[in-house]
Coordinates of C-alpha atoms in Angstrom, one line a residue:
M11 CA 0.3 -54.1 131.9
H12 CA -2.1 -57.1 131.7
T13 CA -5.4 -56.7 133.6
L14 CA -8.3 -59.1 134.2
L15 CA -10.9 -56.5 133.1
P16 CA -11.3 -55.2 129.6
E17 CA -10.8 -51.6 128.7
P18 CA -14.6 -50.7 128.4
V19 CA -15.3 -52.2 131.8
R20 CA -12.5 -50.2 133.4
R21 CA -13.7 -47.0 131.8
L22 CA -17.2 -47.7 133.1
A23 CA -15.9 -48.3 136.5
A24 CA -13.9 -45.0 136.4
W25 CA -17.0 -43.0 135.4
C26 CA -19.1 -44.7 138.1
A27 CA -16.4 -43.7 140.7
V28 CA -16.6 -40.1 139.4
A29 CA -20.4 -40.2 139.6
L30 CA -20.3 -41.5 143.1
L31 CA -17.7 -38.9 144.2
V32 CA -19.8 -36.0 142.6
T33 CA -23.0 -37.3 144.2
G34 CA -21.3 -37.6 147.6
V35 CA -19.9 -34.1 147.4
A36 CA -23.3 -32.7 146.3
A37 CA -25.1 -34.5 149.2
V38 CA -22.6 -33.1 151.7
G39 CA -23.1 -29.6 150.2
V40 CA -26.9 -29.9 150.5
W41 CA -26.7 -31.2 154.0
L42 CA -24.4 -28.3 155.1
C43 CA -26.8 -25.8 153.4
V44 CA -29.8 -27.2 155.2
T45 CA -27.9 -27.4 158.5
F46 CA -26.7 -23.8 158.2
R47 CA -29.7 -22.5 156.3
T48 CA -30.0 -19.4 158.6
A49 CA -26.6 -18.2 157.2
V50 CA -26.8 -19.7 153.7
T51 CA -30.3 -18.3 152.9
P52 CA -29.3 -14.6 153.1
V53 CA -26.2 -15.3 151.0
L54 CA -28.3 -17.0 148.3
L55 CA -30.9 -14.3 148.4
A56 CA -28.1 -11.6 148.2
L57 CA -26.6 -13.3 145.2
L58 CA -30.0 -13.3 143.4
G59 CA -30.5 -9.7 144.4
T60 CA -27.1 -8.7 143.1
A61 CA -27.8 -10.4 139.8
L62 CA -31.1 -8.5 139.5
L63 CA -29.7 -5.1 140.5
G64 CA -26.4 -5.4 138.7
P65 CA -27.5 -3.3 135.6
L66 CA -28.7 -0.4 137.8
Y67 CA -25.4 -0.4 139.8
R68 CA -23.3 -0.5 136.6
R69 CA -25.3 2.4 135.2
L70 CA -24.6 4.5 138.3
L71 CA -20.9 3.7 137.9
A72 CA -21.0 4.8 134.3
M73 CA -22.3 8.1 135.6
K74 CA -19.1 8.5 137.7
V75 CA -20.8 7.8 141.0
N76 CA -18.6 6.5 143.8
R77 CA -18.8 2.7 144.3
S78 CA -20.0 2.8 147.8
L79 CA -22.6 5.5 147.0
A80 CA -23.8 3.6 143.9
A81 CA -24.2 0.5 146.0
G82 CA -26.1 2.4 148.7
L83 CA -28.4 4.1 146.2
T84 CA -29.1 0.8 144.6
C85 CA -30.0 -0.8 147.9
A86 CA -32.2 2.2 148.8
A87 CA -33.9 1.9 145.4
V88 CA -34.6 -1.8 146.0
L89 CA -36.0 -1.0 149.5
V90 CA -38.4 1.5 148.0
V91 CA -39.4 -0.7 145.0
V92 CA -39.6 -4.0 146.9
G93 CA -41.4 -2.4 149.8
G94 CA -43.9 -0.8 147.5
V95 CA -44.5 -3.9 145.5
T96 CA -44.8 -6.0 148.7
Y97 CA -47.3 -3.5 150.2
V98 CA -49.4 -3.6 147.0
I99 CA -49.4 -7.4 146.8
V100 CA -50.1 -8.0 150.5
K101 CA -52.8 -5.3 150.5
A102 CA -54.4 -6.8 147.4
L103 CA -54.3 -10.3 148.8
M104 CA -55.7 -9.2 152.2
D105 CA -58.5 -7.2 150.6
T106 CA -59.5 -9.9 148.2
G107 CA -58.3 -13.1 150.0
D108 CA -61.6 -13.9 151.7
Q109 CA -63.5 -13.2 148.5
I110 CA -61.2 -15.5 146.5
V111 CA -61.5 -18.3 149.0
T112 CA -65.3 -17.9 149.1
S113 CA -65.4 -17.9 145.3
L114 CA -63.4 -21.1 145.3
R115 CA -65.8 -22.8 147.6
R116 CA -68.7 -21.6 145.5
A117 CA -67.0 -23.0 142.4
A118 CA -66.4 -26.3 144.2
T119 CA -70.1 -26.5 145.2
D120 CA -71.1 -25.9 141.6
L121 CA -68.7 -28.5 140.3
T122 CA -69.9 -31.0 142.9
R123 CA -73.3 -31.1 141.1
H124 CA -71.5 -32.1 137.9
L125 CA -68.5 -34.0 139.0
G126 CA -69.7 -35.9 142.1
A127 CA -66.8 -37.1 144.3
A128 CA -64.2 -35.0 142.4
G129 CA -66.2 -31.9 143.1
T130 CA -66.6 -32.9 146.8
S131 CA -62.9 -33.2 147.1
L132 CA -62.4 -29.8 145.6
D133 CA -65.0 -28.4 148.0
D134 CA -63.1 -29.9 150.9
L135 CA -59.8 -28.4 149.6
A136 CA -61.4 -25.0 149.3
A137 CA -63.0 -25.2 152.7
N138 CA -59.6 -26.0 154.3
A139 CA -57.6 -23.7 152.1
R140 CA -56.4 -21.5 154.9
E141 CA -55.4 -24.5 157.1
L142 CA -53.6 -26.1 154.1
L143 CA -51.7 -22.9 153.3
G144 CA -50.8 -22.6 157.0
K145 CA -49.4 -26.1 157.1
F146 CA -47.5 -25.6 153.8
G147 CA -46.0 -22.4 155.1
G148 CA -45.0 -24.2 158.2
T149 CA -43.3 -26.9 156.1
A150 CA -41.3 -24.1 154.4
A151 CA -40.0 -23.1 157.9
S152 CA -39.2 -26.6 159.0
G153 CA -36.9 -26.7 162.0
V154 CA -37.5 -23.0 162.8
I155 CA -39.1 -21.9 166.1
S156 CA -42.7 -20.9 165.5
G157 CA -44.4 -17.6 166.5
L158 CA -42.5 -14.4 167.0
S159 CA -39.2 -16.1 166.6
V160 CA -40.0 -16.9 163.0
V161 CA -40.8 -13.3 162.3
G162 CA -37.7 -12.1 164.0
E163 CA -35.5 -14.6 162.1
V164 CA -37.1 -13.6 158.8
I165 CA -36.5 -9.9 159.4
A166 CA -32.9 -10.7 160.5
M167 CA -32.3 -12.7 157.3
A168 CA -33.8 -10.0 155.2
V169 CA -31.6 -7.3 156.7
L170 CA -28.5 -9.5 156.4
A171 CA -29.3 -10.2 152.8
L172 CA -29.7 -6.5 152.1
L173 CA -26.3 -5.7 153.7
L174 CA -24.7 -8.5 151.7
V175 CA -26.2 -7.1 148.5
F176 CA -24.5 -3.8 149.3
F177 CA -21.1 -5.4 149.9
F178 CA -21.5 -7.8 146.9
L179 CA -22.2 -4.8 144.6
R180 CA -19.6 -2.5 146.1
D181 CA -16.8 -5.2 146.0
S182 CA -17.9 -6.9 142.8
A183 CA -14.7 -5.7 141.0
R184 CA -12.7 -7.8 143.5
A185 CA -14.6 -11.0 142.9
V186 CA -12.7 -12.2 139.9
P187 CA -9.2 -11.5 141.3
T188 CA -10.2 -13.2 144.6
L189 CA -11.5 -16.3 142.7
R190 CA -8.4 -16.5 140.6
S191 CA -6.2 -16.4 143.8
L192 CA -8.1 -19.3 145.4
V193 CA -7.6 -21.8 142.5
P194 CA -4.4 -23.1 141.0
H195 CA -2.9 -20.9 138.3
D196 CA -3.4 -23.3 135.5
S197 CA -7.2 -23.5 136.3
A198 CA -7.8 -19.8 136.9
D199 CA -9.1 -19.1 133.4
H200 CA -11.4 -22.1 133.6
A201 CA -12.7 -21.2 137.0
E202 CA -13.3 -17.6 136.0
A203 CA -15.2 -18.6 132.8
M204 CA -17.4 -21.0 134.7
A205 CA -18.2 -18.4 137.4
R206 CA -19.0 -15.8 134.8
R207 CA -21.3 -18.3 133.0
A208 CA -23.1 -19.3 136.2
F209 CA -23.6 -15.8 137.4
G210 CA -24.7 -14.7 133.9
A211 CA -27.3 -17.5 133.9
V212 CA -28.7 -16.4 137.3
E213 CA -28.6 -12.7 136.2
G214 CA -30.5 -13.5 133.0
F215 CA -33.0 -15.7 134.8
M216 CA -33.8 -13.1 137.5
R217 CA -34.2 -10.1 135.1
G218 CA -36.1 -12.1 132.6
T219 CA -38.4 -13.7 135.1
T220 CA -39.2 -10.4 136.8
F221 CA -40.0 -8.7 133.5
I222 CA -42.1 -11.6 132.3
A223 CA -43.9 -11.8 135.7
L224 CA -44.8 -8.1 135.5
I225 CA -46.2 -8.4 132.0
D226 CA -48.2 -11.6 132.8
A227 CA -49.7 -10.0 135.9
V228 CA -50.6 -6.8 134.1
L229 CA -52.2 -8.6 131.2
I230 CA -54.2 -11.1 133.2
T231 CA -55.3 -8.4 135.7
A232 CA -56.5 -6.2 132.8
G233 CA -58.3 -9.2 131.2
L234 CA -60.0 -10.0 134.5
L235 CA -61.0 -6.4 135.1
I236 CA -62.5 -6.2 131.6
L237 CA -64.5 -9.4 132.4
R238 CA -65.5 -7.8 135.8
V239 CA -64.2 -10.7 137.8
P240 CA -64.1 -9.9 141.5
G241 CA -60.7 -9.8 143.2
A242 CA -58.9 -9.2 139.9
V243 CA -56.0 -7.2 141.5
G244 CA -55.4 -9.9 144.1
L245 CA -55.5 -12.6 141.4
G246 CA -53.0 -10.5 139.4
A247 CA -50.7 -10.4 142.5
L248 CA -50.9 -14.2 142.7
V249 CA -49.9 -14.4 139.0
F250 CA -46.8 -12.1 139.7
V251 CA -45.6 -14.1 142.6
G252 CA -46.4 -17.5 140.9
A253 CA -44.3 -16.5 137.9
Y254 CA -41.1 -17.2 140.0
L255 CA -42.1 -20.8 139.9
P256 CA -41.9 -21.6 136.2
Y257 CA -44.8 -23.6 134.7
L258 CA -46.2 -24.7 138.1
G259 CA -46.9 -21.2 139.4
A260 CA -48.6 -20.1 136.1
F261 CA -50.8 -23.2 136.2
L262 CA -51.8 -22.8 139.8
S263 CA -52.5 -19.0 139.6
G264 CA -54.3 -19.4 136.3
T265 CA -56.5 -22.2 137.7
V266 CA -57.5 -20.0 140.7
A267 CA -58.4 -17.1 138.4
I268 CA -60.6 -19.4 136.3
L269 CA -62.4 -20.9 139.3
V270 CA -63.1 -17.5 140.7
A271 CA -64.5 -16.4 137.4
L272 CA -66.6 -19.5 137.3
A273 CA -68.1 -18.9 140.7
E274 CA -68.7 -15.2 140.4
R275 CA -69.6 -14.7 136.7
G276 CA -70.7 -18.1 135.4
W277 CA -69.6 -20.5 132.7
V278 CA -69.4 -18.0 129.9
I279 CA -67.1 -15.6 131.7
A280 CA -65.1 -18.5 133.0
L281 CA -64.5 -19.6 129.4
W282 CA -63.4 -16.1 128.5
A283 CA -61.0 -16.2 131.5
V284 CA -59.6 -19.5 130.2
G285 CA -59.0 -17.7 126.9
V286 CA -57.3 -14.8 128.6
V287 CA -55.0 -17.1 130.6
L288 CA -54.1 -19.3 127.6
A289 CA -53.5 -16.2 125.5
V290 CA -51.1 -14.8 128.0
Q291 CA -49.3 -18.1 128.4
L292 CA -49.0 -18.5 124.6
L293 CA -47.6 -14.9 124.5
E294 CA -45.1 -15.8 127.2
G295 CA -44.0 -19.1 125.8
H296 CA -43.7 -18.1 122.1
V297 CA -42.7 -14.4 122.3
L298 CA -41.5 -13.3 125.8
Q299 CA -39.5 -16.3 126.8
P300 CA -37.5 -16.6 123.5
M301 CA -37.0 -12.8 123.3
V302 CA -36.2 -12.0 126.9
Q303 CA -34.2 -15.2 128.0
S304 CA -32.6 -16.1 124.6
R305 CA -29.2 -15.2 126.0
T306 CA -29.6 -17.3 129.2
V307 CA -29.4 -21.0 129.9
Q308 CA -32.3 -22.8 128.4
M309 CA -33.6 -25.6 130.5
H310 CA -36.0 -28.3 129.6
P311 CA -39.4 -28.1 131.4
A312 CA -38.8 -31.5 132.9
A313 CA -35.5 -30.3 134.5
V314 CA -37.4 -27.2 135.8
M315 CA -40.1 -29.3 137.4
L316 CA -37.6 -31.8 138.9
S317 CA -35.6 -28.9 140.4
I318 CA -38.7 -27.3 141.9
T319 CA -39.7 -30.7 143.4
A320 CA -36.3 -31.2 144.8
G321 CA -36.1 -27.7 146.2
A322 CA -39.5 -28.2 147.9
S323 CA -38.4 -31.4 149.6
V324 CA -35.3 -29.8 150.9
A325 CA -36.4 -26.3 152.0
G326 CA -40.2 -25.9 151.3
I327 CA -41.4 -22.8 149.6
L328 CA -38.0 -21.1 149.8
G329 CA -36.4 -24.1 148.2
M330 CA -38.9 -24.0 145.4
L331 CA -38.0 -20.3 144.7
L332 CA -34.2 -20.9 144.8
A333 CA -34.2 -24.2 143.0
V334 CA -34.6 -22.8 139.4
P335 CA -31.9 -20.1 139.5
L336 CA -29.5 -22.5 141.2
T337 CA -30.2 -25.1 138.5
A338 CA -29.7 -22.4 135.9
A339 CA -26.3 -21.7 137.4
A340 CA -25.4 -25.4 137.3
F341 CA -26.5 -25.7 133.7
G342 CA -24.3 -22.7 132.9
V343 CA -21.3 -24.4 134.5
L344 CA -22.0 -27.6 132.7
G345 CA -22.4 -25.8 129.4
E346 CA -19.1 -24.0 129.8
L347 CA -17.4 -27.3 130.7
R348 CA -18.9 -29.0 127.6
R349 CA -17.9 -26.2 125.3
R350 CA -14.3 -26.1 126.6
Y351 CA -13.7 -29.8 126.6
A352 CA -15.4 -30.3 123.2
T353 CA -13.5 -27.5 121.4
G354 CA -10.4 -27.3 123.5
V355 CA -10.7 -23.5 123.5
S356 CA -9.2 -21.7 126.6
A357 CA -10.4 -18.4 127.9
P358 CA -8.4 -15.3 127.2
S359 CA -6.3 -14.1 130.2

């Protein structure tokens, strides 16, 4: 059939239509997630928790423990561990938070004498650190009623997420049959393969990031303790939390540690602190990351930074935390699609 448009133009138009359709569907999905964030957030957190706790649950099943009991024991273990870690981190930050802020202001004052206006800006930032953090935390809870309502909503979402983790773990064996029943028979193998690849990417990211965050925090805390930097435990807690924001978190927490060392111990100790932070980051980038996350989806740093920025614009701090694992899942799906359509290999039944 004769057409006015040549074949390359028609192909380009078809791909543009596909791109517009995918963008529209993604935009509607993001809008729905933001609108129903109170319900969506516990589900996403539960999926991340399920990915992190899956190995423990499977080990209990291998020990012939009942599924419900294994899921309950896993949730109880996570309550103890997360509660203990949260207590340690919060206590460390509360005990050393004022000291860290004071040290930052002192560092800013010292830099003002050498950097002029730039140091003054840093001094202003440190002087208003608490106000800035409060405003940033408020941005993360955009649209949520302030005060006690926020606390109640956070507690409710945490409890719901824990209950969902229990059900996701207990009924994990039904996930694949349920997925296959929801899609056409001819596409069941492809849907299962993509789902497994996406969940595997999230599982690898959560386990690898937690392991790397723990090692980074221990090493930097040990280095700061050796250098006798005040607030070393609180700074180590910042490193652990910041590790869940790849690249950006390490830079921010490392910068805070160096500035505290500069204010409290002088230039020489600050340079040693720079060496400690750089050594840990080199160890992470060249040893830990390739070794721990070699089996997961590898993302370019630019893609990670863009995903963190997009997550922050959509849902504040919570969006920053969820952006990278969700992007890892998307990369896993795209990788599976590329492998299948490039090789024409279908998954075994």
